[in-house]
Short mmCIF file of N, CA and C and ligand atoms in Angstrom, two decimals:
data_model
loop_
_atom_site.label_atom_id
_atom_site.label_comp_id
_atom_site.label_asym_id
_atom_site.label_seq_id
_atom_site.Cartn_x
_atom_site.Cartn_y
_atom_site.Cartn_z
N MET A 1 17.06 -29.72 -14.79
CA MET A 1 17.22 -29.56 -16.24
C MET A 1 17.90 -30.82 -16.81
N SER A 2 17.25 -31.45 -17.77
CA SER A 2 17.85 -32.66 -18.35
C SER A 2 18.84 -32.28 -19.44
N ALA A 3 19.66 -33.26 -19.85
CA ALA A 3 20.70 -33.00 -20.86
C ALA A 3 20.08 -32.48 -22.16
N SER A 4 18.88 -32.94 -22.51
CA SER A 4 18.28 -32.55 -23.79
C SER A 4 17.76 -31.11 -23.75
N ASP A 5 17.64 -30.51 -22.55
CA ASP A 5 17.17 -29.12 -22.44
C ASP A 5 18.32 -28.12 -22.57
N GLU A 6 19.56 -28.62 -22.56
CA GLU A 6 20.70 -27.71 -22.58
C GLU A 6 20.81 -26.99 -23.92
N ILE A 7 21.21 -25.72 -23.87
CA ILE A 7 21.48 -24.97 -25.11
C ILE A 7 22.99 -24.97 -25.30
N LEU A 8 23.44 -25.57 -26.39
CA LEU A 8 24.88 -25.72 -26.61
C LEU A 8 25.42 -24.51 -27.36
N ARG A 9 26.62 -24.09 -26.98
CA ARG A 9 27.26 -22.93 -27.61
C ARG A 9 27.65 -23.24 -29.07
N PHE A 10 28.12 -24.48 -29.31
CA PHE A 10 28.57 -24.86 -30.65
C PHE A 10 27.80 -26.06 -31.17
N ARG A 11 27.60 -26.09 -32.49
CA ARG A 11 26.96 -27.24 -33.12
C ARG A 11 27.93 -28.42 -33.13
N ARG A 12 27.37 -29.61 -33.40
CA ARG A 12 28.23 -30.80 -33.47
C ARG A 12 29.28 -30.65 -34.58
N SER A 13 28.88 -30.08 -35.72
CA SER A 13 29.81 -29.93 -36.84
C SER A 13 30.97 -28.99 -36.46
N GLU A 14 30.67 -27.94 -35.67
CA GLU A 14 31.73 -27.00 -35.26
C GLU A 14 32.71 -27.70 -34.32
N ARG A 15 32.19 -28.52 -33.40
CA ARG A 15 33.08 -29.24 -32.48
C ARG A 15 33.92 -30.26 -33.25
N GLN A 16 33.30 -30.94 -34.22
CA GLN A 16 34.06 -31.92 -35.01
C GLN A 16 35.18 -31.24 -35.79
N LEU A 17 34.86 -30.08 -36.39
CA LEU A 17 35.89 -29.37 -37.15
C LEU A 17 37.03 -28.93 -36.23
N HIS A 18 36.67 -28.47 -35.04
CA HIS A 18 37.68 -28.04 -34.08
C HIS A 18 38.66 -29.18 -33.78
N TRP A 19 38.14 -30.36 -33.47
CA TRP A 19 39.02 -31.48 -33.10
C TRP A 19 39.73 -32.08 -34.32
N ALA A 20 39.11 -31.98 -35.51
CA ALA A 20 39.75 -32.47 -36.74
C ALA A 20 41.01 -31.64 -37.06
N ILE A 21 41.06 -30.41 -36.54
CA ILE A 21 42.26 -29.58 -36.71
C ILE A 21 43.18 -29.76 -35.50
N ALA A 22 42.61 -29.72 -34.29
CA ALA A 22 43.43 -29.67 -33.08
C ALA A 22 44.27 -30.94 -32.86
N VAL A 23 43.65 -32.12 -33.02
CA VAL A 23 44.39 -33.37 -32.72
C VAL A 23 45.55 -33.57 -33.70
N PRO A 24 45.32 -33.54 -35.05
CA PRO A 24 46.46 -33.71 -35.96
C PRO A 24 47.50 -32.60 -35.80
N PHE A 25 47.04 -31.38 -35.47
CA PHE A 25 48.01 -30.29 -35.28
C PHE A 25 48.93 -30.60 -34.10
N MET A 26 48.35 -31.04 -32.98
CA MET A 26 49.17 -31.31 -31.79
C MET A 26 50.15 -32.45 -32.05
N VAL A 27 49.68 -33.52 -32.74
CA VAL A 27 50.58 -34.65 -33.04
C VAL A 27 51.68 -34.19 -33.99
N SER A 28 51.32 -33.40 -35.03
CA SER A 28 52.32 -32.89 -35.97
C SER A 28 53.35 -32.04 -35.23
N TYR A 29 52.85 -31.18 -34.35
CA TYR A 29 53.73 -30.25 -33.65
C TYR A 29 54.71 -30.99 -32.73
N VAL A 30 54.16 -31.92 -31.93
CA VAL A 30 55.00 -32.65 -30.97
C VAL A 30 56.04 -33.50 -31.71
N THR A 31 55.60 -34.21 -32.78
CA THR A 31 56.56 -35.06 -33.51
C THR A 31 57.62 -34.21 -34.22
N ALA A 32 57.23 -33.02 -34.70
CA ALA A 32 58.21 -32.13 -35.35
C ALA A 32 59.27 -31.69 -34.34
N VAL A 33 58.81 -31.34 -33.13
CA VAL A 33 59.76 -30.93 -32.08
C VAL A 33 60.71 -32.08 -31.74
N ILE A 34 60.16 -33.32 -31.66
CA ILE A 34 61.01 -34.49 -31.36
C ILE A 34 62.04 -34.70 -32.47
N LEU A 35 61.58 -34.56 -33.74
CA LEU A 35 62.52 -34.74 -34.86
C LEU A 35 63.67 -33.73 -34.77
N VAL A 36 63.31 -32.49 -34.46
CA VAL A 36 64.34 -31.44 -34.44
C VAL A 36 65.25 -31.58 -33.21
N VAL A 37 64.64 -31.75 -32.03
CA VAL A 37 65.41 -31.71 -30.78
C VAL A 37 66.16 -33.02 -30.52
N VAL A 38 65.47 -34.17 -30.78
CA VAL A 38 66.07 -35.46 -30.43
C VAL A 38 66.90 -36.03 -31.58
N TYR A 39 66.34 -35.98 -32.81
CA TYR A 39 66.97 -36.73 -33.90
C TYR A 39 67.92 -35.91 -34.78
N ASN A 40 67.69 -34.60 -34.90
CA ASN A 40 68.62 -33.84 -35.75
C ASN A 40 70.06 -33.88 -35.23
N PRO A 41 70.29 -33.77 -33.92
CA PRO A 41 71.68 -33.87 -33.45
C PRO A 41 72.29 -35.26 -33.69
N ASN A 42 71.44 -36.31 -33.68
CA ASN A 42 71.96 -37.67 -33.89
C ASN A 42 70.90 -38.52 -34.61
N PRO A 43 70.87 -38.47 -35.95
CA PRO A 43 69.81 -39.16 -36.71
C PRO A 43 69.85 -40.68 -36.56
N ALA A 44 70.93 -41.24 -36.03
CA ALA A 44 71.04 -42.70 -35.90
C ALA A 44 70.31 -43.23 -34.66
N ARG A 45 69.78 -42.33 -33.82
CA ARG A 45 69.04 -42.79 -32.62
C ARG A 45 67.87 -43.67 -33.04
N PRO A 46 67.51 -44.68 -32.20
CA PRO A 46 66.44 -45.60 -32.61
C PRO A 46 65.07 -44.93 -32.69
N PHE A 47 64.20 -45.54 -33.49
CA PHE A 47 62.79 -45.13 -33.63
C PHE A 47 62.58 -43.82 -34.39
N ARG A 48 63.61 -43.32 -35.09
CA ARG A 48 63.39 -42.10 -35.87
C ARG A 48 62.31 -42.32 -36.94
N ASP A 49 62.34 -43.55 -37.56
CA ASP A 49 61.35 -43.87 -38.59
C ASP A 49 59.92 -43.76 -38.06
N VAL A 50 59.73 -44.26 -36.84
CA VAL A 50 58.38 -44.26 -36.23
C VAL A 50 57.89 -42.82 -36.07
N VAL A 51 58.78 -41.96 -35.51
CA VAL A 51 58.39 -40.56 -35.27
C VAL A 51 58.16 -39.86 -36.62
N SER A 52 59.04 -40.16 -37.59
CA SER A 52 58.90 -39.54 -38.91
C SER A 52 57.56 -39.92 -39.55
N TRP A 53 57.20 -41.21 -39.46
CA TRP A 53 55.92 -41.63 -40.07
C TRP A 53 54.72 -41.08 -39.32
N LEU A 54 54.84 -40.99 -37.97
CA LEU A 54 53.75 -40.37 -37.19
C LEU A 54 53.55 -38.93 -37.67
N HIS A 55 54.69 -38.24 -37.91
CA HIS A 55 54.62 -36.85 -38.37
C HIS A 55 53.96 -36.77 -39.75
N ARG A 56 54.35 -37.66 -40.65
CA ARG A 56 53.77 -37.64 -42.01
C ARG A 56 52.29 -37.94 -41.98
N ILE A 57 51.92 -38.98 -41.21
CA ILE A 57 50.50 -39.38 -41.18
C ILE A 57 49.64 -38.28 -40.54
N SER A 58 50.14 -37.71 -39.43
CA SER A 58 49.36 -36.64 -38.79
C SER A 58 49.32 -35.41 -39.69
N GLY A 59 50.37 -35.19 -40.47
CA GLY A 59 50.39 -34.07 -41.43
C GLY A 59 49.31 -34.24 -42.49
N ILE A 60 49.19 -35.47 -43.01
CA ILE A 60 48.13 -35.73 -44.01
C ILE A 60 46.76 -35.56 -43.36
N CYS A 61 46.64 -36.04 -42.10
CA CYS A 61 45.35 -35.90 -41.38
C CYS A 61 45.01 -34.43 -41.15
N LEU A 62 46.04 -33.62 -40.92
CA LEU A 62 45.82 -32.19 -40.68
C LEU A 62 45.19 -31.52 -41.90
N ILE A 63 45.45 -32.05 -43.07
CA ILE A 63 44.85 -31.51 -44.29
C ILE A 63 43.52 -32.23 -44.58
N ALA A 64 43.55 -33.57 -44.49
CA ALA A 64 42.40 -34.36 -44.95
C ALA A 64 41.19 -34.29 -44.01
N LEU A 65 41.42 -34.39 -42.69
CA LEU A 65 40.28 -34.47 -41.76
C LEU A 65 39.43 -33.19 -41.74
N PRO A 66 40.06 -31.98 -41.67
CA PRO A 66 39.21 -30.78 -41.73
C PRO A 66 38.45 -30.68 -43.05
N LEU A 67 39.11 -31.01 -44.18
CA LEU A 67 38.42 -30.94 -45.48
C LEU A 67 37.22 -31.89 -45.51
N TRP A 68 37.47 -33.10 -45.00
CA TRP A 68 36.42 -34.11 -44.98
C TRP A 68 35.24 -33.64 -44.11
N THR A 69 35.56 -33.06 -42.93
CA THR A 69 34.50 -32.55 -42.03
C THR A 69 33.72 -31.43 -42.70
N ILE A 70 34.43 -30.53 -43.39
CA ILE A 70 33.76 -29.40 -44.05
C ILE A 70 32.83 -29.92 -45.15
N VAL A 71 33.31 -30.90 -45.92
CA VAL A 71 32.48 -31.44 -47.01
C VAL A 71 31.25 -32.14 -46.44
N ARG A 72 31.45 -32.92 -45.37
CA ARG A 72 30.33 -33.65 -44.79
C ARG A 72 29.26 -32.71 -44.23
N HIS A 73 29.71 -31.60 -43.63
CA HIS A 73 28.75 -30.64 -43.03
C HIS A 73 28.78 -29.34 -43.83
N ARG A 74 28.75 -29.43 -45.17
CA ARG A 74 28.93 -28.24 -45.99
C ARG A 74 27.84 -27.19 -45.81
N LEU A 75 26.68 -27.59 -45.32
CA LEU A 75 25.60 -26.62 -45.11
C LEU A 75 25.94 -25.65 -43.97
N ASP A 76 26.93 -26.01 -43.13
CA ASP A 76 27.34 -25.14 -42.02
C ASP A 76 28.54 -24.25 -42.38
N LEU A 77 28.88 -24.19 -43.67
CA LEU A 77 30.08 -23.45 -44.10
C LEU A 77 30.05 -22.00 -43.59
N ARG A 78 28.89 -21.35 -43.68
CA ARG A 78 28.79 -19.95 -43.23
C ARG A 78 29.08 -19.82 -41.74
N VAL A 79 28.72 -20.83 -40.97
CA VAL A 79 28.97 -20.81 -39.51
C VAL A 79 30.49 -20.87 -39.26
N TYR A 80 31.20 -21.74 -40.02
CA TYR A 80 32.67 -21.84 -39.84
C TYR A 80 33.33 -20.50 -40.18
N LEU A 81 32.89 -19.91 -41.31
CA LEU A 81 33.50 -18.65 -41.74
C LEU A 81 33.24 -17.55 -40.71
N GLN A 82 32.05 -17.56 -40.14
CA GLN A 82 31.70 -16.60 -39.09
C GLN A 82 32.60 -16.79 -37.87
N ASN A 83 32.87 -18.05 -37.51
CA ASN A 83 33.74 -18.35 -36.36
C ASN A 83 35.15 -17.84 -36.62
N ILE A 84 35.64 -18.03 -37.86
CA ILE A 84 37.00 -17.57 -38.19
C ILE A 84 37.05 -16.04 -38.10
N ARG A 85 36.03 -15.38 -38.66
CA ARG A 85 35.98 -13.91 -38.61
C ARG A 85 35.95 -13.44 -37.15
N HIS A 86 35.15 -14.13 -36.35
CA HIS A 86 35.01 -13.77 -34.94
C HIS A 86 36.34 -13.94 -34.20
N ALA A 87 37.07 -15.03 -34.55
CA ALA A 87 38.35 -15.31 -33.89
C ALA A 87 39.40 -14.24 -34.22
N TRP A 88 39.28 -13.63 -35.42
CA TRP A 88 40.27 -12.64 -35.84
C TRP A 88 40.02 -11.27 -35.21
N THR A 89 38.78 -11.06 -34.72
CA THR A 89 38.47 -9.71 -34.21
C THR A 89 38.59 -9.68 -32.68
C1 LIG B 101 51.93 -28.38 -36.96
C2 LIG B 101 52.27 -28.53 -38.23
C3 LIG B 101 53.67 -28.92 -38.64
C4 LIG B 101 54.87 -28.56 -38.08
C5 LIG B 101 55.13 -27.64 -36.86
C6 LIG B 101 55.92 -29.20 -38.88
C7 LIG B 101 57.26 -29.07 -38.66
C8 LIG B 101 58.24 -29.83 -39.27
C9 LIG B 101 59.65 -29.75 -39.01
C10 LIG B 101 60.29 -28.76 -38.02
C11 LIG B 101 60.28 -30.68 -39.78
C12 LIG B 101 61.80 -30.94 -39.86
C13 LIG B 101 62.16 -32.09 -38.96
C14 LIG B 101 63.65 -32.32 -39.00
O1 LIG B 101 64.42 -31.34 -39.06
O2 LIG B 101 64.07 -33.49 -38.93
C15 LIG B 101 59.27 -31.37 -40.54
C16 LIG B 101 59.51 -32.42 -41.41
C17 LIG B 101 58.57 -32.99 -42.22
N1 LIG B 101 57.26 -32.61 -42.32
FE1 LIG B 101 56.31 -31.32 -41.08
N2 LIG B 101 55.33 -29.92 -39.87
C18 LIG B 101 53.97 -29.77 -39.77
C19 LIG B 101 53.03 -30.31 -40.60
C20 LIG B 101 53.32 -31.12 -41.70
C21 LIG B 101 52.38 -31.48 -42.72
C22 LIG B 101 50.93 -30.94 -42.82
C23 LIG B 101 53.03 -32.34 -43.58
C24 LIG B 101 52.56 -33.03 -44.83
C25 LIG B 101 51.32 -33.17 -45.19
C26 LIG B 101 54.38 -32.51 -43.09
C27 LIG B 101 55.32 -33.34 -43.66
C28 LIG B 101 56.64 -33.41 -43.26
C29 LIG B 101 57.62 -34.38 -43.78
C30 LIG B 101 57.35 -35.44 -44.84
C31 LIG B 101 58.82 -34.11 -43.10
C32 LIG B 101 60.15 -34.87 -43.23
C33 LIG B 101 60.16 -35.89 -42.08
C34 LIG B 101 61.53 -36.54 -41.91
O3 LIG B 101 62.56 -35.85 -42.02
O4 LIG B 101 61.57 -37.77 -41.65
N3 LIG B 101 54.53 -31.75 -41.94
N4 LIG B 101 58.06 -30.83 -40.23
#
């Protein structure tokens, strides 16, 4: 069976939407934990600015990238909504 004969469980747009949420979420989450655990007890520690900006940029990406993916593949909107409904049940 060649690669082109494979039946994929998810469309390309569904996989893109998944990663457009997952990657910025993980970066936001990890940087938030670092801000709280490492820097809140001692804000003068070096590189706080770097972690803070990583958190802000990944936070903006967490909003912008999924919206952008949805707009680009708007014809698949019903598929995304079906996936969300399926995940809740
Ligand atoms: C997984 C999602 C997110 C989590 C768990 C999270 C959590 C947190 C936490 C716990 C703090 C406080 C850090 C501290 O006490 O120093 C914080 C700060 C902040 N968050 Fe988030 N956040 C998330 C997403 C976002 C998003 C989507 C935005 C904006 C679009 C955002 C913008 C900010 C900003 C500007 C700060 C202040 C950073 C600083 O003190 O330097 N975050 N976040």
